[in-house]
Amino acid sequence: MGKTTRKLEVSSPVPADIDIANSVEPLHISDIAQDLNLGPKHYDLYGKYKAKVLLSVLDEIGGGQDGYYVVVGGITPTPLGEGKSTTTVGLCQALGAYLDKKVITCLRQPSQGPTFGIKGGAAGGGYSQVIPMDEFNLHLTGDIHAITASNNLLAAAIDTRIFHESSQSDSALFNRLCPPNKEGNRRFSDVMLRRLKKLGIEKMNPDELTSEEVTKFVRLDIDPSSITWKRVMDVNDRFLRKITVGQGPDEKGMVRETGFDISVASEIMAVLALTTSLADMRERLSKMVIGNSKAGDPITADDLGIGGALTVLMKDAINPTLMQTLEGTPVLVHAGPFANIAHGNSSIVADKIALKLVGPGGFVVTEAGFGSDIGTEKFMNIKCRYSGLKPQCAIIVATVRALKMHGGGPEVVAGKALDHAYVSENIALVEAGCVNLAKHISNTKAYGVNVVVAVNAFSTDTEAELNAVRKASMAAGAFDAVICTHHAHGGKGAVDLGVAVQKACESVSQALRFLYPLDIGIKDKIEAIAKSYGASGVEYSEQAEKQIEVYGKQGFSNLPICMAKTQYSFSHDPKQKGAPSGFVLPIRDVRASIGAGFIYPLVGTMSTMPGLPTRPCFYEIDLDTSTGRVIGLS
Amino acid sequence: MGKTTRKLEVSSPVPADIDIANSVEPLHISDIAQDLNLGPKHYDLYGKYKAKVLLSVLDEIGGGQDGYYVVVGGITPTPLGEGKSTTTVGLCQALGAYLDKKVITCLRQPSQGPTFGIKGGAAGGGYSQVIPMDEFNLHLTGDIHAITASNNLLAAAIDTRIFHESSQSDSALFNRLCPPNKEGNRRFSDVMLRRLKKLGIEKMNPDELTSEEVTKFVRLDIDPSSITWKRVMDVNDRFLRKITVGQGPDEKGMVRETGFDISVASEIMAVLALTTSLADMRERLSKMVIGNSKAGDPITADDLGIGGALTVLMKDAINPTLMQTLEGTPVLVHAGPFANIAHGNSSIVADKIALKLVGPGGFVVTEAGFGSDIGTEKFMNIKCRYSGLKPQCAIIVATVRALKMHGGGPEVVAGKALDHAYVSENIALVEAGCVNLAKHISNTKAYGVNVVVAVNAFSTDTEAELNAVRKASMAAGAFDAVICTHHAHGGKGAVDLGVAVQKACESVSQALRFLYPLDIGIKDKIEAIAKSYGASGVEYSEQAEKQIEVYGKQGFSNLPICMAKTQYSFSHDPKQKGAPSGFVLPIRDVRASIGAGFIYPLVGTMSTMPGLPTRPCFYEIDLDTSTGRVIGLS
């Protein structure tokens, strides 16, 4: 490593993120690629600073040995975030630019919606960022746009199919689906043969179907009230949360209540993150379930004839995007599923490619969304289960601020000034809050990895407070706990963390242990996870009971579980900070992403479409039309 | 020219489009660029076969001389299309690969929606195509996705603003829009200063606003019933034509009826096609009008604080995409506004760059949507008016099939077998239909260009039929009329057309004459266009009269007119074939695209969101996951 890396000159106080990002001239991405032994045939350029690394690279280097695999999770966060992405980037800058290791950072692609809303960008912060940060936050290489396009093509196909079935006889439908050619011959398209196979009809010639078989073939008979597939948009548009469609005069009164989610909540995003190859993606997309027939059978994308088209729309999106950090280390950005209703982790294919590219002794650092209850748990039990990969080290990012909150500090609200408690020394509050950190450590250790706590230090933290966190971490069984200043100092501020991570990786001895096996019942799996939260039991709504039964009958009970739970508490109640125990976890409903490959119980209500505040970020964003440079992005 | 060009080996009968497209290995796009004297600093690669040519190229070569400028229009088409794109591509293959001219084809980016619906792709056909055709038809370099994203961000901002204004006092709104910083100071963002300027408030310090000025500043007071801005999606989703939004419990009953258009119908697409620079695009986006205040004042994107963010989302989309034809000639693909409610022409910036790149003696061939009444008229009176460019030659593509229809042949319906009349000789029907062609010729000649008729020959056409078209063309004043077989033979089949076009360009003597000046009233302009259709007069609905008055008061009456009329007749009635006259053109409503820069009267009802048929194209589309190749795209 090292030909492309450089060390930053830092200023104090730390300038605005965009100013730091703009102060560094990025290298041409082909230089970053070359440093990873990737030549022009291994990637497609998207401008000068982004390249899609082709999945076919794995065919060439797939036989090599993997590097170390490090996952970055966190404690239960405040709404301000605890700098998990920043720590991920800072650690990699340390490993690459200071410790001379081969390293690749694997990050999620952020949703564009929040960039213009409250949150701003997601490229890290301070002197630990991915650049160019405007390209990272906007469009990137079009993957989320491809997801939006394919998700919505499927949505249009659903309503249109119901519409056409409602007005046509079986024979008219059959005539349109399998029209005779000039010679009067009919044929099934490949995707129709998939449906026939599912129906148990083993005929290749449409003319041989009995009239009963014709009916079975042409009528999906979708129950409109069962449709779970929603449209998506990568915009914070709260007025689309609940809508009525089909009110035009030509749609003949076939109105239906539905809604839009933000694009990253699409099951297709979850598929992208969990797939392992083009052929696997084709299969996952084809078996996505959009609802049931009136008889209760699941209706898939392939029943609608659309699995192939969805794959075509997603064929470039399967290739991860190569970018770089401020200190010239490589980054793979790929997929960004919702961390609540989906698994919140970046893609398997990016991690796989990265592990081969860094090779033995190198490091792949990948981020898992939110606290370890949400992100790391799903990383282990869903992502690693599908990938077969095993991490050696898990990092837990903690801040004095969040620990004070867990210790009983006043509420932290985004957009409001921090209470005095958070900017002046209060060791007792920090110590009291460490129960939260301790539970994240023990839960994470249970997977058989070494846990390193990264304390992301703020300028207002005191040495005594930081040491209290270190001490509590070690007491809770951490392999090490390190104070980091990568926000203010770049990689230099995370060198100690890098050294600790290296040791943790080198000394791991255990095998990966999942929290639950797949072959137990849905409820048993849910209860195993609930227990890890500290719950004394689980309570199911009638609707949840019904869905568990349905999925059991439909043959889906062997899937892993993806809990849709608030990230602000181990429990279902965001107000319960620290390490609550003895609570009963309520399951309001149970849903499934069959294509992606998981069942997701809803613990409370998750918003899947954010809104815009009165003064969205976009008020500050503009283009300097003389230089073409983006200004005001934060 | 010529280093990259090659001549095709052709087969007979002509294979399927995708098979021809896949049979040719495209050149790396950097080779195509190099042949145009473009180096790596002039473009951004998007994979191996697409590159965005940076608008900044014009700063370097903008001082050079232009090549010849040729526009391709058509006669009034059948629903099957008359091969206008195919002819545009075929002509360029002839000029480049056979006549050794510098040539660039300028095409519109097709909407992705119809690719999966009835229509299939739009990359030309047979041996005259743009390749890779799957990349041309899907995603391309993300411009339409950028339009969708920016259009919908603006839409979300509208509803959210109404929502926030409804629940907050003036001072609360002001406090949120201009929050005090830590030191208690407030500031206006740049886009707020634009609004203040519009309001006539010349203060830079928020604290100096009077309470009246605060009210004027914070309250857009949008009249929900006046909102013309719709959401968009690049999918054929008929169930979104008319919808109700805001039905979620958190939106507090603020429901509103609205709808989605297909993305290419967005005003932002029209802006992209008509803009001339980044600074010009910033201004056009900022002055787009989304509706009125309750007091009747137009509300713009900048009033919502979003013009800068929209520009940022569109900053890469302004760069045209370089591709290639089957015979290795360069193509610039850029913008694709609806030809009905917008101007239906590709971008000004692509044409400008192309004219400089080919230089004197070279050719730029650009396509205008539909017949000359729709496409060429708008090309001349809107696009050339804004660009200042002047074409030397206009091509009118005609087919024996369409002329037979105009001569009284039976109805032509997409998806149904053609009537016998269209596949067997019937000279009388052809001759009778040439009244349509003659009117397109005389209308187009009136602009001061030489008109060349390109007869796109089908295998079922007879020599006598083709000659009848030639004869009628010359009688109607065409500079030349040429039988072409580029679909079957590639550039070789359009060599005669190329020679005729070259002569037409070299011998033009007249200046460009617009159909109407800008400084007459809206009605006078509408009537000038209606007269060119053959109308004896114009009839305005009450709503149309009202809108004309409103736009007059708002100061928009100096804009050019973009008629939203059926493409299937010179008149408003698609059934009136040939060259109808004496009809009264009904104007149902009048709307405006203030940012793009035109007023559009609605002549009848235009569908701005197509639907999917019972058996959409997607049934055949799939990915060969072993090769990564797209199959079944037509």
Coordinates of N, CA and C in Angstrom, one line a residue, chain A residues 439-517:
Chain A
K439 N -23.3 -3.5 27.6 CA -24.2 -4.5 27.0 C -23.9 -4.7 25.5
H440 N -23.5 -3.6 24.9 CA -23.1 -3.8 23.5 C -21.9 -4.6 23.3
I441 N -20.9 -4.4 24.3 CA -19.7 -5.2 24.2 C -20.0 -6.7 24.4
S442 N -20.8 -7.0 25.5 CA -21.0 -8.4 25.7 C -21.8 -9.1 24.6
N443 N -22.8 -8.4 24.1 CA -23.6 -8.9 23.0 C -22.7 -9.2 21.8
T444 N -21.8 -8.3 21.5 CA -21.0 -8.4 20.3 C -19.9 -9.5 20.5
K445 N -19.3 -9.6 21.7 CA -18.4 -10.6 22.0 C -18.9 -12.0 21.8
A446 N -20.2 -12.1 22.1 CA -20.9 -13.4 22.0 C -20.8 -14.1 20.6
Y447 N -20.5 -13.2 19.6 CA -20.4 -13.8 18.2 C -19.0 -14.4 18.0
G448 N -18.1 -14.3 19.0 CA -16.8 -14.9 18.8 C -15.8 -14.0 18.2
V449 N -16.0 -12.7 18.2 CA -15.0 -11.8 17.7 C -14.4 -11.0 18.9
N450 N -13.2 -10.4 18.6 CA -12.6 -9.5 19.6 C -13.2 -8.1 19.4
V451 N -13.6 -7.5 20.5 CA -14.3 -6.2 20.5 C -13.3 -5.1 20.9
V452 N -13.2 -4.1 20.0 CA -12.4 -2.9 20.3 C -13.3 -1.7 20.4
V453 N -13.3 -1.0 21.5 CA -14.1 0.2 21.7 C -13.3 1.4 21.2
A454 N -13.9 2.2 20.3 CA -13.3 3.4 19.7 C -14.1 4.6 20.4
V455 N -13.4 5.3 21.2 CA -14.0 6.4 21.9 C -13.8 7.7 21.0
N456 N -14.8 8.1 20.3 CA -14.7 9.2 19.4 C -14.7 10.5 20.2
A457 N -13.6 11.1 20.4 CA -13.4 12.2 21.3 C -13.9 13.5 20.7
F458 N -14.6 14.3 21.5 CA -15.0 15.6 21.1 C -14.1 16.6 21.9
S459 N -14.1 17.9 21.4 CA -13.2 18.9 22.0 C -13.7 19.2 23.4
T460 N -14.9 18.9 23.7 CA -15.5 19.3 25.0 C -15.3 18.1 26.0
D461 N -14.9 17.0 25.6 CA -14.7 15.8 26.5 C -13.4 16.1 27.3
T462 N -13.4 15.7 28.6 CA -12.2 15.8 29.4 C -11.5 14.4 29.5
E463 N -10.2 14.5 29.9 CA -9.4 13.3 30.0 C -10.0 12.3 30.9
A464 N -10.5 12.8 32.0 CA -11.1 12.0 33.1 C -12.3 11.3 32.5
E465 N -13.1 12.0 31.7 CA -14.3 11.4 31.2 C -13.9 10.3 30.2
L466 N -13.0 10.6 29.3 CA -12.5 9.6 28.3 C -11.9 8.4 29.0
N467 N -11.2 8.6 30.1 CA -10.6 7.4 30.8 C -11.7 6.6 31.4
A468 N -12.7 7.2 31.9 CA -13.8 6.5 32.5 C -14.4 5.5 31.5
V469 N -14.5 5.9 30.3 CA -15.1 5.1 29.2 C -14.1 3.9 28.9
R470 N -12.8 4.2 28.9 CA -11.8 3.2 28.6 C -11.9 2.1 29.7
K471 N -12.0 2.6 30.9 CA -12.0 1.7 32.1 C -13.2 0.8 32.0
A472 N -14.3 1.4 31.8 CA -15.6 0.6 31.8 C -15.6 -0.4 30.6
S473 N -15.0 0.0 29.5 CA -14.9 -0.9 28.4 C -14.1 -2.2 28.7
M474 N -12.9 -2.0 29.3 CA -12.1 -3.1 29.6 C -12.7 -4.0 30.7
A475 N -13.4 -3.3 31.6 CA -14.1 -4.1 32.6 C -15.2 -5.0 32.0
A476 N -15.8 -4.5 30.9 CA -16.9 -5.2 30.3 C -16.4 -6.3 29.3
G477 N -15.1 -6.4 29.2 CA -14.6 -7.5 28.4 C -14.1 -7.1 27.0
A478 N -13.9 -5.8 26.8 CA -13.4 -5.4 25.5 C -11.9 -5.9 25.3
F479 N -11.5 -6.1 24.1 CA -10.1 -6.5 23.8 C -9.2 -5.3 24.1
D480 N -9.8 -4.1 23.7 CA -9.0 -2.9 23.9 C -10.1 -1.7 23.8
A481 N -9.7 -0.6 24.3 CA -10.5 0.6 24.2 C -9.6 1.8 23.9
V482 N -9.8 2.6 22.9 CA -8.9 3.6 22.4 C -9.5 4.9 22.2
I483 N -8.9 6.0 22.7 CA -9.4 7.3 22.5 C -8.9 7.8 21.1
C484 N -9.9 8.3 20.3 CA -9.5 8.6 18.9 C -9.9 10.1 18.6
T485 N -9.0 10.7 17.8 CA -9.3 12.1 17.4 C -9.2 12.3 15.9
H486 N -9.7 11.3 15.1 CA -9.6 11.3 13.7 C -10.4 12.5 13.0
H487 N -11.5 12.9 13.7 CA -12.2 14.0 13.2 C -11.4 15.3 13.1
A488 N -10.6 15.5 14.1 CA -9.7 16.7 14.2 C -8.4 16.4 13.5
H489 N -7.9 15.2 13.4 CA -6.5 14.9 13.0 C -6.4 14.0 11.8
G490 N -7.5 13.5 11.3 CA -7.4 12.5 10.2 C -6.9 11.2 10.7
G491 N -6.2 10.4 9.8 CA -5.7 9.1 10.2 C -4.8 9.1 11.4
K492 N -4.0 10.2 11.5 CA -3.1 10.4 12.6 C -3.8 10.2 14.0
G493 N -5.1 10.6 14.0 CA -5.8 10.6 15.2 C -6.4 9.2 15.5
A494 N -6.2 8.2 14.6 CA -6.7 6.9 14.8 C -5.6 5.8 14.7
V495 N -4.4 6.2 14.8 CA -3.3 5.3 14.7 C -3.3 4.2 15.9
D496 N -3.6 4.7 17.1 CA -3.7 3.8 18.2 C -4.9 2.8 18.0
L497 N -5.9 3.3 17.4 CA -7.1 2.4 17.1 C -6.6 1.3 16.1
G498 N -5.9 1.8 15.1 CA -5.4 0.9 14.1 C -4.5 -0.2 14.6
V499 N -3.7 0.2 15.5 CA -2.8 -0.8 16.2 C -3.6 -1.8 17.0
A500 N -4.6 -1.3 17.7 CA -5.4 -2.2 18.5 C -6.2 -3.2 17.7
V501 N -6.7 -2.6 16.5 CA -7.5 -3.5 15.6 C -6.6 -4.6 15.0
Q502 N -5.4 -4.2 14.7 CA -4.5 -5.2 14.1 C -4.3 -6.3 15.1
K503 N -4.0 -6.0 16.4 CA -3.8 -7.0 17.4 C -5.0 -7.8 17.6
A504 N -6.2 -7.2 17.6 CA -7.4 -7.9 17.8 C -7.6 -8.9 16.7
C505 N -7.3 -8.5 15.5 CA -7.5 -9.5 14.4 C -6.6 -10.6 14.4
E506 N -5.3 -10.3 14.8 CA -4.3 -11.3 14.8 C -4.5 -12.4 15.9
S507 N -5.2 -12.0 17.0 CA -5.3 -12.9 18.1 C -6.6 -13.5 18.3
V508 N -7.5 -13.4 17.3 CA -8.8 -14.0 17.4 C -8.7 -15.5 17.3
S509 N -9.5 -16.3 18.1 CA -9.3 -17.7 18.0 C -10.6 -18.5 17.8
Q510 N -11.7 -17.8 18.1 CA -13.0 -18.5 18.1 C -13.6 -18.5 16.7
A511 N -14.6 -19.4 16.5 CA -15.4 -19.5 15.3 C -16.5 -18.5 15.5
L512 N -17.1 -18.1 14.3 CA -18.3 -17.2 14.4 C -19.5 -18.0 14.9
R513 N -20.1 -17.5 16.0 CA -21.3 -18.1 16.5 C -22.5 -17.3 16.3
F514 N -23.5 -17.8 15.6 CA -24.7 -17.0 15.4 C -25.6 -17.0 16.6
L515 N -26.5 -16.0 16.7 CA -27.3 -15.9 17.9 C -28.4 -17.0 17.9
Y516 N -28.8 -17.4 16.7 CA -29.9 -18.5 16.6 C -29.6 -19.3 15.3
P517 N -30.0 -20.5 15.3 CA -30.0 -21.3 14.1 C -31.2 -21.0 13.2

